[in-house]
Amino acid sequence: QLQLVESGGGLVQAGGSLRLSCTASGRIGGTYARGWFRQAPGKEREFVAAISFTGATTRYSDSVKGRFTISGDNAKNTVYLQMNSLKPEDTAVYYCTAGTTVAITTAPTSWGQGTQVTVSS
């Protein structure tokens, strides 16, 4: 089974930046896409960003496009989410995910435990 562990969350002022990291361990084999979801208080979990195994393809939600960048380092089994120009509405628990390329934006098969990101106004 694949384990995903996030780090890098915290409190930041609006306009600031944070970088989230997610390292995979356990049953790592084959190729799989990686991604990030988030869940704000009182809201449903939503897709944020995804990257293919090779890194050639990335996808973003409209709400973060142009502000967030997803990248990966397969040698370290780690994916990153660089978040710039943060807004209070970005406040949420951010979850690292892994799954097939086809389903990574809708139904990932593996989830991390989540890391809190709080953006103050």
Short mmCIF file of C-alpha atoms in Angstrom, two decimals:
data_model
loop_
_atom_site.label_atom_id
_atom_site.label_comp_id
_atom_site.label_asym_id
_atom_site.label_seq_id
_atom_site.Cartn_x
_atom_site.Cartn_y
_atom_site.Cartn_z
CA GLN A 1 0.00 0.00 0.00
CA LEU A 2 1.18 3.49 -0.84
CA GLN A 3 1.61 5.97 2.01
CA LEU A 4 1.60 9.71 1.38
CA VAL A 5 2.88 12.21 3.95
CA GLU A 6 2.39 15.96 3.51
CA SER A 7 4.37 18.78 5.08
CA GLY A 8 4.77 22.52 4.71
CA GLY A 9 1.39 23.83 5.79
CA GLY A 10 1.01 26.75 8.16
CA LEU A 11 -0.24 30.28 8.68
CA VAL A 12 0.56 33.00 6.14
CA GLN A 13 -0.74 36.47 5.38
CA ALA A 14 -2.69 37.18 2.23
CA GLY A 15 -0.35 37.72 -0.68
CA GLY A 16 2.26 35.43 0.80
CA SER A 17 3.61 32.07 -0.32
CA LEU A 18 3.89 28.53 0.98
CA ARG A 19 5.32 25.32 -0.47
CA LEU A 20 3.74 22.00 0.34
CA SER A 21 5.63 18.73 -0.03
CA CYS A 22 4.36 15.18 -0.21
CA THR A 23 6.58 12.11 -0.03
CA ALA A 24 5.43 8.66 -1.00
CA SER A 25 6.58 5.45 0.65
CA GLY A 26 5.52 1.84 0.88
CA ARG A 27 4.44 -0.10 -2.18
CA ILE A 28 5.82 2.19 -4.86
CA GLY A 29 5.75 0.61 -8.28
CA GLY A 30 4.79 1.42 -11.80
CA THR A 31 3.79 4.86 -12.89
CA TYR A 32 1.14 6.97 -11.30
CA ALA A 33 0.01 10.54 -11.34
CA ARG A 34 0.16 12.76 -8.29
CA GLY A 35 -2.08 15.55 -7.18
CA TRP A 36 -3.49 17.83 -4.53
CA PHE A 37 -7.03 18.33 -3.26
CA ARG A 38 -8.26 20.67 -0.56
CA GLN A 39 -11.22 20.98 1.76
CA ALA A 40 -12.29 24.24 3.34
CA PRO A 41 -14.53 24.35 6.44
CA GLY A 42 -18.12 23.60 5.49
CA LYS A 43 -17.25 22.84 1.89
CA GLU A 44 -16.73 19.73 -0.17
CA ARG A 45 -13.28 18.47 -1.03
CA GLU A 46 -12.10 19.91 -4.35
CA PHE A 47 -9.39 19.24 -6.89
CA VAL A 48 -6.47 21.69 -6.89
CA ALA A 49 -3.66 20.43 -9.14
CA ALA A 50 -2.23 17.28 -10.69
CA ILE A 51 0.91 16.17 -12.48
CA SER A 52 1.60 13.13 -14.64
CA PHE A 53 4.31 10.64 -13.69
CA THR A 54 6.76 12.09 -16.21
CA GLY A 55 5.90 15.65 -15.28
CA ALA A 56 5.02 16.43 -18.87
CA THR A 57 1.39 17.21 -18.10
CA THR A 58 -0.05 19.37 -15.34
CA ARG A 59 -3.60 20.42 -14.59
CA TYR A 60 -5.01 23.09 -12.29
CA SER A 61 -8.37 24.19 -11.06
CA ASP A 62 -9.47 27.59 -12.34
CA SER A 63 -9.31 29.01 -8.83
CA VAL A 64 -5.54 28.45 -8.50
CA LYS A 65 -4.34 28.65 -12.10
CA GLY A 66 -1.55 31.18 -12.44
CA ARG A 67 -0.86 31.22 -8.69
CA PHE A 68 -0.03 27.61 -7.82
CA THR A 69 2.58 25.36 -9.43
CA ILE A 70 2.81 21.59 -9.04
CA SER A 71 6.09 19.79 -9.63
CA GLY A 72 7.63 16.44 -8.85
CA ASP A 73 10.92 14.71 -8.15
CA ASN A 74 10.57 11.01 -8.88
CA ALA A 75 14.03 10.25 -7.50
CA LYS A 76 12.74 11.43 -4.12
CA ASN A 77 9.16 10.13 -4.61
CA THR A 78 8.09 13.66 -3.75
CA VAL A 79 5.63 16.11 -5.25
CA TYR A 80 5.46 19.81 -4.42
CA LEU A 81 2.81 22.49 -4.54
CA GLN A 82 4.19 26.02 -4.68
CA MET A 83 1.44 28.42 -3.66
CA ASN A 84 1.92 32.12 -4.39
CA SER A 85 -0.34 35.14 -4.03
CA LEU A 86 -2.35 33.31 -1.41
CA LYS A 87 -5.86 34.49 -0.60
CA PRO A 88 -8.02 33.93 2.50
CA GLU A 89 -10.24 31.68 0.38
CA ASP A 90 -7.28 29.32 -0.08
CA THR A 91 -7.59 28.41 3.59
CA ALA A 92 -8.21 24.67 3.75
CA VAL A 93 -6.77 21.30 4.62
CA TYR A 94 -4.64 20.25 1.66
CA TYR A 95 -4.43 16.56 0.76
CA CYS A 96 -1.78 14.87 -1.34
CA THR A 97 -3.09 12.21 -3.70
CA ALA A 98 -1.90 9.55 -6.11
CA GLY A 99 -3.70 7.54 -8.77
CA THR A 100 -4.12 6.81 -12.43
CA THR A 101 -3.60 9.60 -14.91
CA VAL A 102 -7.20 9.32 -16.07
CA ALA A 103 -8.73 9.59 -12.60
CA ILE A 104 -6.25 11.73 -10.67
CA THR A 105 -8.45 14.84 -10.86
CA THR A 106 -11.64 13.09 -9.78
CA ALA A 107 -10.99 9.82 -7.96
CA PRO A 108 -7.44 9.33 -6.67
CA THR A 109 -6.76 5.97 -5.08
CA SER A 110 -4.34 7.12 -2.37
CA TRP A 111 -4.64 10.03 0.04
CA GLY A 112 -2.38 11.65 2.59
CA GLN A 113 -3.55 12.70 6.04
CA GLY A 114 -3.75 16.38 5.10
CA THR A 115 -1.95 19.55 6.12
CA GLN A 116 -3.61 22.78 7.24
CA VAL A 117 -3.07 25.99 5.29
CA THR A 118 -4.46 29.17 6.83
CA VAL A 119 -4.33 32.51 5.01
CA SER A 120 -5.09 35.57 7.11
CA SER A 121 -6.46 38.77 5.64
#
